[in-house]
Coordinates of C-alpha atoms in Angstrom, one line a residue:
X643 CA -20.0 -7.4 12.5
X644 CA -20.8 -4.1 10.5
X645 CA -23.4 -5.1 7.3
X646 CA -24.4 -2.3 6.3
X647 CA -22.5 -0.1 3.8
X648 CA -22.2 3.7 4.1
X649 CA -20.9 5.2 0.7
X650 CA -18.4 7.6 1.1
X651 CA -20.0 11.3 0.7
X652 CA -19.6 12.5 -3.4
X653 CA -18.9 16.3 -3.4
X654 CA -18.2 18.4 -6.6
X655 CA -14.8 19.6 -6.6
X656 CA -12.8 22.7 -8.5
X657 CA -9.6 21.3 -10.0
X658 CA -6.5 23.7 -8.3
X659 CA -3.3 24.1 -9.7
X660 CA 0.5 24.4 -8.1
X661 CA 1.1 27.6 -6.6
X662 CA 4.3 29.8 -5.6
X663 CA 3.4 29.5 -2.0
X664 CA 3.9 25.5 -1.9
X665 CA 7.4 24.4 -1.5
X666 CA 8.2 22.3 -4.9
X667 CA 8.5 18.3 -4.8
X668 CA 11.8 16.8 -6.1
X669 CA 10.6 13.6 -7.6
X670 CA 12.4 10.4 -8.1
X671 CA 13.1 9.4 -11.1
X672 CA 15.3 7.0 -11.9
X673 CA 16.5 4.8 -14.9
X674 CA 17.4 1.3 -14.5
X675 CA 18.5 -1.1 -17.5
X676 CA 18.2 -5.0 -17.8
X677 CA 20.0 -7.1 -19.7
X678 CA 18.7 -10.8 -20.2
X679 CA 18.0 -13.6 -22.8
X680 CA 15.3 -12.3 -24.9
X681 CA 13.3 -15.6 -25.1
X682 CA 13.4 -16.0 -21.3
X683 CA 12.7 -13.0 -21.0
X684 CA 9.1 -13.9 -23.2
X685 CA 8.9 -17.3 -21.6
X686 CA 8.6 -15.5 -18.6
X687 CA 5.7 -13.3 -19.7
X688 CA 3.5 -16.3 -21.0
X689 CA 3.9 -18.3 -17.9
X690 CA 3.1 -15.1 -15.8
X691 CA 1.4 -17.0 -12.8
X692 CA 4.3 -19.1 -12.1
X693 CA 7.5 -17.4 -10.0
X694 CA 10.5 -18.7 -12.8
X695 CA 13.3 -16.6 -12.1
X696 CA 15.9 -15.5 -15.7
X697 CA 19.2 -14.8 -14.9
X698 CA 19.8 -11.0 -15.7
X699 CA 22.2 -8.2 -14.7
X700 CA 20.6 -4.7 -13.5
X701 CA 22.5 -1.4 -14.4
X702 CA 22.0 1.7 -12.6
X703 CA 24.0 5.2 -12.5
X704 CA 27.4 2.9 -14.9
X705 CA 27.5 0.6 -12.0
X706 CA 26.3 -3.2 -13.0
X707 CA 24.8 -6.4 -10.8
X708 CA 24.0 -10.0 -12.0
X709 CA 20.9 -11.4 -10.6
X710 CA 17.9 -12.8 -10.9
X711 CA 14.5 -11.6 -12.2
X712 CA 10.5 -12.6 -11.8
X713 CA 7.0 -11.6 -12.8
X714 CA 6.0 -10.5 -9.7
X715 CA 2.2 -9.8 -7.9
X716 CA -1.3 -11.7 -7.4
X717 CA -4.0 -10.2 -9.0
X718 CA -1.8 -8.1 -10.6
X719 CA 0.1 -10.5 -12.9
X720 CA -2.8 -10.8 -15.0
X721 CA -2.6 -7.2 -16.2
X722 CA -1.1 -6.8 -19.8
X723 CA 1.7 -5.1 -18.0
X724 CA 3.6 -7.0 -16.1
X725 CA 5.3 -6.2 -12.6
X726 CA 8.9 -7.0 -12.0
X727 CA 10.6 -8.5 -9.2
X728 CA 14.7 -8.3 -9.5
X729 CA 17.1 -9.7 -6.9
X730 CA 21.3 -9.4 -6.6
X731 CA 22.6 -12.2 -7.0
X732 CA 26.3 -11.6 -6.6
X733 CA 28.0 -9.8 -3.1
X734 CA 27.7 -6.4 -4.0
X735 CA 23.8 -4.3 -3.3
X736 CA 23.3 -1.9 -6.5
X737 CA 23.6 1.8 -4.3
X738 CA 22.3 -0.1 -1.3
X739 CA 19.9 -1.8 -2.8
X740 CA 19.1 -6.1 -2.9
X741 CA 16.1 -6.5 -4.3
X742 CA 14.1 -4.3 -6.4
X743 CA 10.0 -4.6 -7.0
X744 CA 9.0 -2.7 -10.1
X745 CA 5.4 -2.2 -10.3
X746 CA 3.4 -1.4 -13.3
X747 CA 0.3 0.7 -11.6
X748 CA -1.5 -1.1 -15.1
X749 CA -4.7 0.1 -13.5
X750 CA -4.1 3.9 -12.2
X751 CA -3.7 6.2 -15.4
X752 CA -2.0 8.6 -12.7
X753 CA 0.6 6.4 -11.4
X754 CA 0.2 8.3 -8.0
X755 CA -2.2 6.2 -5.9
X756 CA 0.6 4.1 -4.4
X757 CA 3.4 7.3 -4.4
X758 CA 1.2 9.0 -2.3
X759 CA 0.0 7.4 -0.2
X760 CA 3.1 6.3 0.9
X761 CA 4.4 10.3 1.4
X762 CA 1.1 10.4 3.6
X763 CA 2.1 8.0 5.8
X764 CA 5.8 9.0 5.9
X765 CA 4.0 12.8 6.2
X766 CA 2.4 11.8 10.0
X767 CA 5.4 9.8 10.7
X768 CA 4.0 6.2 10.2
X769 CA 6.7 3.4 8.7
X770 CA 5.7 3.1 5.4
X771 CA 7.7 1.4 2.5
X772 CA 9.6 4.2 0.3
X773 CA 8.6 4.3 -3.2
X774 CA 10.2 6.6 -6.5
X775 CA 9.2 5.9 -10.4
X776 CA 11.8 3.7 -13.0
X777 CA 12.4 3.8 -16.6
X778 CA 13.0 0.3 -17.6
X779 CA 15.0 -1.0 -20.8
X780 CA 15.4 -4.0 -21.4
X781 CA 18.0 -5.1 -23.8
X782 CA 18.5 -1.3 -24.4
X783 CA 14.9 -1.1 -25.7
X784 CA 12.1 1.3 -23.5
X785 CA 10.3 -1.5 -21.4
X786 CA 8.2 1.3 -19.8
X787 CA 7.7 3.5 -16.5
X788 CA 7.2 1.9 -13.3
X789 CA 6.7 2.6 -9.6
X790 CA 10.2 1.4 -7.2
X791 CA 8.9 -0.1 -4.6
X792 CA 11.0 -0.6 -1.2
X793 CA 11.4 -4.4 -0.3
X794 CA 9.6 -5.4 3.0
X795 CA 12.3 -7.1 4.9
X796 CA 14.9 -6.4 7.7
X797 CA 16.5 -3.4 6.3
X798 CA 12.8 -1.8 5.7
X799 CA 12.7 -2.6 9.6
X800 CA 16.6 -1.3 10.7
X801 CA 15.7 1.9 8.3
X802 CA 12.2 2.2 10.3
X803 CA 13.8 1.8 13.7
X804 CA 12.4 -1.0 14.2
X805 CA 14.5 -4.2 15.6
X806 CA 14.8 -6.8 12.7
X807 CA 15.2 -9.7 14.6
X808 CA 11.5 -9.0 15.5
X809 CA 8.6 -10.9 14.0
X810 CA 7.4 -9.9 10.4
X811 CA 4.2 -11.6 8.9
X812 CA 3.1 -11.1 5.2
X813 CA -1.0 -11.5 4.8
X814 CA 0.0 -12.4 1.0
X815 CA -2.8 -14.1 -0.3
X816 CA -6.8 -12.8 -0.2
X817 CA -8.7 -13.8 2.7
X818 CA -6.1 -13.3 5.4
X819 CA -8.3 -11.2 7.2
X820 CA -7.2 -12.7 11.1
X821 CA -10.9 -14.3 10.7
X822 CA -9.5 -17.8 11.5
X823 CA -6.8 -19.9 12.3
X824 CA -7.3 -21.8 9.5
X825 CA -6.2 -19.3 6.8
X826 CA -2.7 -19.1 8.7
X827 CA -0.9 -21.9 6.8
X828 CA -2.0 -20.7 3.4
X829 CA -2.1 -17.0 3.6
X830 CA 0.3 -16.0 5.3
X831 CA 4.0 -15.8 5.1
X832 CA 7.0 -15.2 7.9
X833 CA 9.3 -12.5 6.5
X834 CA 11.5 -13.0 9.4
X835 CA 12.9 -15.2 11.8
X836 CA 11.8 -17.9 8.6
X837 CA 13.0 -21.1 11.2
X838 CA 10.3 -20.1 13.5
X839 CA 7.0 -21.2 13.6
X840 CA 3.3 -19.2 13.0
X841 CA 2.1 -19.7 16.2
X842 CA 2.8 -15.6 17.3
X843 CA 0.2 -14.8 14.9
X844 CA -2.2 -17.7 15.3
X845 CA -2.5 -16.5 18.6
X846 CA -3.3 -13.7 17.6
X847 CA -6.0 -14.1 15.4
X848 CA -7.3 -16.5 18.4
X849 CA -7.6 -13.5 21.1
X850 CA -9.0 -10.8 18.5
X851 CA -11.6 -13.3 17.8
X852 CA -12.6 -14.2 21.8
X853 CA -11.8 -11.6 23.2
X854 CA -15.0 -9.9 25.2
X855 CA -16.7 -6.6 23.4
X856 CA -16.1 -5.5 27.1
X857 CA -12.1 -6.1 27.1
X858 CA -11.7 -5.0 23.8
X859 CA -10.4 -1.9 24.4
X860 CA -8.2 -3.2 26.6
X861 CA -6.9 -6.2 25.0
X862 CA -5.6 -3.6 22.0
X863 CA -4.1 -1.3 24.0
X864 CA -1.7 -4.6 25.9
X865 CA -1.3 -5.8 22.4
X866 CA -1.0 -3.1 19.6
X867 CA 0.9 0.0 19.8
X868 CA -2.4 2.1 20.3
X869 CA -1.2 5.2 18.6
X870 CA 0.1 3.4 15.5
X871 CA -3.1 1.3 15.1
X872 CA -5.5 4.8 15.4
X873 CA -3.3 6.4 12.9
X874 CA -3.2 3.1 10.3
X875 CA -6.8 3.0 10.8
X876 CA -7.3 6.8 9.9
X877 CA -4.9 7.1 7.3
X878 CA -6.5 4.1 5.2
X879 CA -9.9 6.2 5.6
X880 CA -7.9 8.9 4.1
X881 CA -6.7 7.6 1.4
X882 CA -9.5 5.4 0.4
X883 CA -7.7 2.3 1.1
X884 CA -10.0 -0.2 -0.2
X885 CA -7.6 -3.0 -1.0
X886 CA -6.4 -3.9 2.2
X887 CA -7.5 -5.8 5.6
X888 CA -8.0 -9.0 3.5
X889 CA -4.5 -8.8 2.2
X890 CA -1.9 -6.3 1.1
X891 CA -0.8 -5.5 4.8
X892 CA 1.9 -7.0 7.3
X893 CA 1.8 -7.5 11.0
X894 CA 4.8 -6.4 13.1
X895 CA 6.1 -7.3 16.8
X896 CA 9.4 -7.1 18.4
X897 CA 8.2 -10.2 20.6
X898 CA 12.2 -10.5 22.8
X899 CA 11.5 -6.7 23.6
X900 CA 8.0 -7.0 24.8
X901 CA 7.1 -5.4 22.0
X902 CA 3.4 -4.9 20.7
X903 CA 1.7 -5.1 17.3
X904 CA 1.7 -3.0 14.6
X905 CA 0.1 -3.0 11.0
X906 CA 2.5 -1.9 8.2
X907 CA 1.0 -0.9 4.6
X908 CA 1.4 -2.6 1.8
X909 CA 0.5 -2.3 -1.9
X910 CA -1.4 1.0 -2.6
X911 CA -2.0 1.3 -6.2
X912 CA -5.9 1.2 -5.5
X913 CA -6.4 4.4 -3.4
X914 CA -7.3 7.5 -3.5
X915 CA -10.3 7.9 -6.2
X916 CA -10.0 4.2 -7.6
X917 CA -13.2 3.2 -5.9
X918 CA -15.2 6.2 -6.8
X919 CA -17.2 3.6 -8.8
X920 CA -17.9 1.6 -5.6
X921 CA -17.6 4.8 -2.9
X922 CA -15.5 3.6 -0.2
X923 CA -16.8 2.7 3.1
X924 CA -14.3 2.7 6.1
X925 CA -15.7 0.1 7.7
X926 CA -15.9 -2.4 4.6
X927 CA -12.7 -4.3 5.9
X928 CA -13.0 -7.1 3.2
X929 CA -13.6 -7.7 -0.1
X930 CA -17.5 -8.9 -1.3
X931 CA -16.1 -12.6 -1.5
X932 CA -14.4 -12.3 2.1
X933 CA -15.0 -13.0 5.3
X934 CA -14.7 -9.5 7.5
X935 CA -11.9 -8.9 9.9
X936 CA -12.2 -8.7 13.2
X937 CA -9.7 -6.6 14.0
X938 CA -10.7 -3.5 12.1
X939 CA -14.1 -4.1 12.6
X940 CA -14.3 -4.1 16.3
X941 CA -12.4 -1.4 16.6
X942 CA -15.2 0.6 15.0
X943 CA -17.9 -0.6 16.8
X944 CA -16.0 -0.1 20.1
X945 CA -17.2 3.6 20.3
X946 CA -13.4 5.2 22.5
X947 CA -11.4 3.8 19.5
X948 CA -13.8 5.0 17.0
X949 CA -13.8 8.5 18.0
X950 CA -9.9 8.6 18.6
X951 CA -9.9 7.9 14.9
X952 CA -12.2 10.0 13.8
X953 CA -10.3 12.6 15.8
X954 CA -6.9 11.7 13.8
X955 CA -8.6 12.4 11.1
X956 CA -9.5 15.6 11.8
X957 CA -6.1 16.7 12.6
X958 CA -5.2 15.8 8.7
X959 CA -6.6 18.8 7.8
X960 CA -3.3 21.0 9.0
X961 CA -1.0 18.3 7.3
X962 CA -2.7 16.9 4.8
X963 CA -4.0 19.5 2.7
X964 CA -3.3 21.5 -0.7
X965 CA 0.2 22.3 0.8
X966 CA 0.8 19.2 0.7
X967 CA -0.5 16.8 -2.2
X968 CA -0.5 19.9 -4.6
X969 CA 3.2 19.7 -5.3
X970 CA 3.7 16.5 -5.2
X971 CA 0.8 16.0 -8.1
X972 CA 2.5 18.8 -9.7
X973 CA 5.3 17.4 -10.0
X974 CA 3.9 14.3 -11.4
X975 CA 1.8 15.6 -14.0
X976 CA 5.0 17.3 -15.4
X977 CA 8.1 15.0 -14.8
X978 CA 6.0 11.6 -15.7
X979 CA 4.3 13.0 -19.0
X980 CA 6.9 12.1 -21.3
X981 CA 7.6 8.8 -20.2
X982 CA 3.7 8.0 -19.8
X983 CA 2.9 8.6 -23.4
X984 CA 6.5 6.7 -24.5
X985 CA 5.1 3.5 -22.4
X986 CA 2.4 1.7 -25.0
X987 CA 2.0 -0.9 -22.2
X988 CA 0.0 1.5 -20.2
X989 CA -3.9 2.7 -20.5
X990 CA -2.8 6.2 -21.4
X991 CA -2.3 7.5 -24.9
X992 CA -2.7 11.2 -25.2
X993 CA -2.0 14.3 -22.9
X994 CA -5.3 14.1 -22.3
X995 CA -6.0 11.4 -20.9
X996 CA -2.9 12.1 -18.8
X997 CA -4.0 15.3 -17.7
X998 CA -7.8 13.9 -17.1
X999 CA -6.2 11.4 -15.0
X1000 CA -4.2 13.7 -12.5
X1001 CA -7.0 16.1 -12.2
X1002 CA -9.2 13.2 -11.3
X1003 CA -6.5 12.9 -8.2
X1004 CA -6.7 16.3 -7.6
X1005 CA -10.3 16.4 -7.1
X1006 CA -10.4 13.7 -4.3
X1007 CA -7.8 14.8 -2.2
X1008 CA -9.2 18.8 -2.4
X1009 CA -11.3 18.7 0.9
X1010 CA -11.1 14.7 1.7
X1011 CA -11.1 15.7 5.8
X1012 CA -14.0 17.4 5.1
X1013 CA -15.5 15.2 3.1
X1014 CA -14.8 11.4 5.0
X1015 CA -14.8 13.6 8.4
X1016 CA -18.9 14.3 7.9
X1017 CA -19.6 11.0 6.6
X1018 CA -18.4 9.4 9.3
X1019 CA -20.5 11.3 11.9
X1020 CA -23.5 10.7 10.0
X1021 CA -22.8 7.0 9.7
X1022 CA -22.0 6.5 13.1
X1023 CA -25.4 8.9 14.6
X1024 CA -27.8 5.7 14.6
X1025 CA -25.9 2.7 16.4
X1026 CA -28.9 0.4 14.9
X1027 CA -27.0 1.0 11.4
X1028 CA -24.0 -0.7 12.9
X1029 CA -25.6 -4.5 13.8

C-alpha cells in the first residue's frame, strides 16, 4: 500500500469576484418550522449520542406533518450544534418529501463544502445526493441555518435512475474501509433489500483484497462501472475529499440486472479547503487511525487507472472552473449572510468572518485543475515513492 504522503501543492491565490458574464445561481433556501415538547426537545440534546426519537410535527410552505425527530450524525453529534434527523410519521410526504436530514456544517464557517460539492458531482453527471440550506424554528423561535440534505434510500435511487430493488450498503461507521471481512457486521449497514443478508459485499471486500496486481484492472472493470469509479475517484481529488474511503460513502449494485458496483458520496462538509491544515493527499484513503482501503489504493498504483483519472481531471478545467463555482459562492455569500450572523450556534459572528470564510473557498477552487493536476504528475514520476 501507498506510505508515503504527498501534500497537495500550496499556491497563492487572488480572491475574484461574480461577474456579468456567469449565469446567476438560484439558491435554495427554504424555511421549515418544528413544533415539539420543549423539554424533549432538551432531553434530546443532553443525550446527544443516543438515537431517542420526540414526537414533533414539521411545517413547510402552510402545509403540516406529524413525525418523529433525532439528533442525528457520528462525529458530528458532539459539535455544540446539533444535526437533525426528522421522519413523517403519518401517510402524507411534506412536498414529496419522508425524511429530512438537517445538518449543521458546525465546522465550515462557509456552509458551502458539502453544497458544492454535491453541484460538482451533479455538474459531470455523477448521482449525488441533492442538498439546499433550512431555516429552522423551533417552537416559533430561530433554531438556526442548516444544510437539507437528500435521504439515501430508494427514491434517491428511482430519482438517479437507478433500480431500487438493487443492493444499497451504508459504510456508516469509521474503519469500513473494504480492508476486511471482519468490519462488515459492525460498520456497515443494508439500506435496501433489509431481509437480505451482507454476503454481496463481503464478497466483495474478499476479491478486492486477493485479487492479483496483474488482474486488477480487470477484475474492476467486470465489477465496477469503470467510468463511474474514474470519475468518483477524480472528483474526490477535486474537491479535497478527505473524509471519505473509511466511511461517509455507499456501495451500489443492481445484482438481478447484472449490474456492477458503484460508489455514491456521502457526507461532504469536510472538503474543499478544510484540510489546508493537513494538505490533502489523493491517495491517503484512510484516516491516521485506519487501516487503508484497498480499493482506492490499488487503483492508484495500477498505473492504466491512474492515468484515466488523472486524465478526468484534466478535463475539469472546461467544467469546473470560475464559470462555475463563482456564482454559486456568490450567491452564498449574499443569500446566507443574514441568517449566518442570526444563528449564535454557529462559529461565525461578524461579516467578517463571513466574508473571510467565503473568500477562503474562493481561493481553493481558483486554479484547483492546475494545482492537484501538477502534483499528481510529480508524485507519481518516481514509482519508488509509491512502495
Amino acid at each position: 500500500m501507498i506510505k508515503k504522503i504527498f501534500p497537495f501543492l500550496a499556491i497563492s491565490l487572488i480572491l475574484s469576484s461574480c461577474s456579468e458574464e456567469f449565469k446567476p445561481h438560484v439558491l435554495p433556501l427554504n424555511t421549515y418550522h418544528i413544533y415539539c415538547d420543549s423539554l424533549a426537545f432538551d432531553a434530546i440534546h443532553e443525550h446527544f449520542k443516543e438515537n431517542i426519537y420526540v414526537d414533533a410535527a414539521i411545517e413547510h410552505k402552510q402545509l403540516k406533518r406529524k413525525s418523529k425527530l433525532r439528533i442525528r450524525g457520528d462525529s458530528s453529534r458532539e459539535y455544540p450544534k446539533k444535526s437533525l434527523k426528522v421522519k413523517i410519521t403519518e401517510g402524507m410526504r411534506l412536498f414529496e418529501t419522508k425524511k429530512f436530514n438537517f445538518n449543521a456544517e458546525y465546522k465550515d464557517p462557509s456552509f458551502s463544502h458539502c453544497y458544492m460539492s454535491s453541484l460538482v458531482f451533479k455538474e459531470i453527471g455523477y448521482p449525488c445526493f441533492s442538498s439546499s440550506y433550512a431555516k429552522l424554528f423551533v417552537n416559533n423561535a430561530f433554531h438556526g441555518l442548516f444544510l437539507e440534505i437528500e435521504n439515501m434510500d430508494k427514491d434517491f435511487l428511482i430519482r438517479n435512475g437507478l433500480n431500487p430493488k438493487g443492493d444499497l450498503f451504508k459504510a456508516t461507521k469509521d474503519g469500513a474501509c473494504l480492508y476486511s471481512v471482519d468490519e462488515v457486521d459492525s460498520k456497515w449497514e443494508r439500506k435496501t433489500n433489509k431481509k437480505s443478508s451482507l454476503q454481496p459485499l463481503t464478497k466483495l471486500i474478499e476479491q478486492i483484497n486477493s485479487v492479483a496486481d496483474e488482474e486488477f484492472f480487470v477484475f474492476i472493470n467486470e465489477n465496477f462501472n469503470y467510468t463511474k469509479l474514474i470519475d468518483y475517484l477524480a472528483v474526490n481529488i477535486f474537491i479535497a475529499n478527505g473524509s471519505t474511503n473509511y466511511h461517509n460513502y455507499y456501495l451500489y449494485r443492481d445484482a438481478e440486472n447484472h449490474g456492477k458496483w458503484l460508489l455514491l458520496p456521502w457526507d461532504l462538509d469536510k472538503t474543499l479547503s478544510y484540510y489546508n491544515w493537513k494538505p490533502f493527499a489523493y491517495h491517503s484513503t484512510s484516516s491516521d487511525w485506519e487501516n487503508d482501503n484497498p480499493l482506492i489504493e490499488r487503483c492508484y498504483l495500477n498505473e492504466t487507472i491512474y492515468q484515466d483519472v488523472k486524465q478526468r481531471l484534466l478535463s475539469f478545467k472546461a467544467v469546473l472552473g470560475a464559470p462555475f463555482y463563482e456564482p454559486i459562492l456568490h450567491a452564498v455569500q449574499n443569500n446566507l449572510q443574514a441568517a449566518v450572523l442570526e444563528d449564535d450556534s454557529d462559529k461565525v459572528d461578524s461579516e467578517k468572518k463571513w466574508n473571510n470564510a467565503i473568500a477562503k473557498e474562493r481561493q481553493f477552487l481558483d486554479y484547483r485543475v492546475e494545482a492537484v493536476s501538477y502534483t499528481h504528475l510529480r508524485a507519481h514520476e518516481t514509482e519508488a515513492d509509491l512502495v
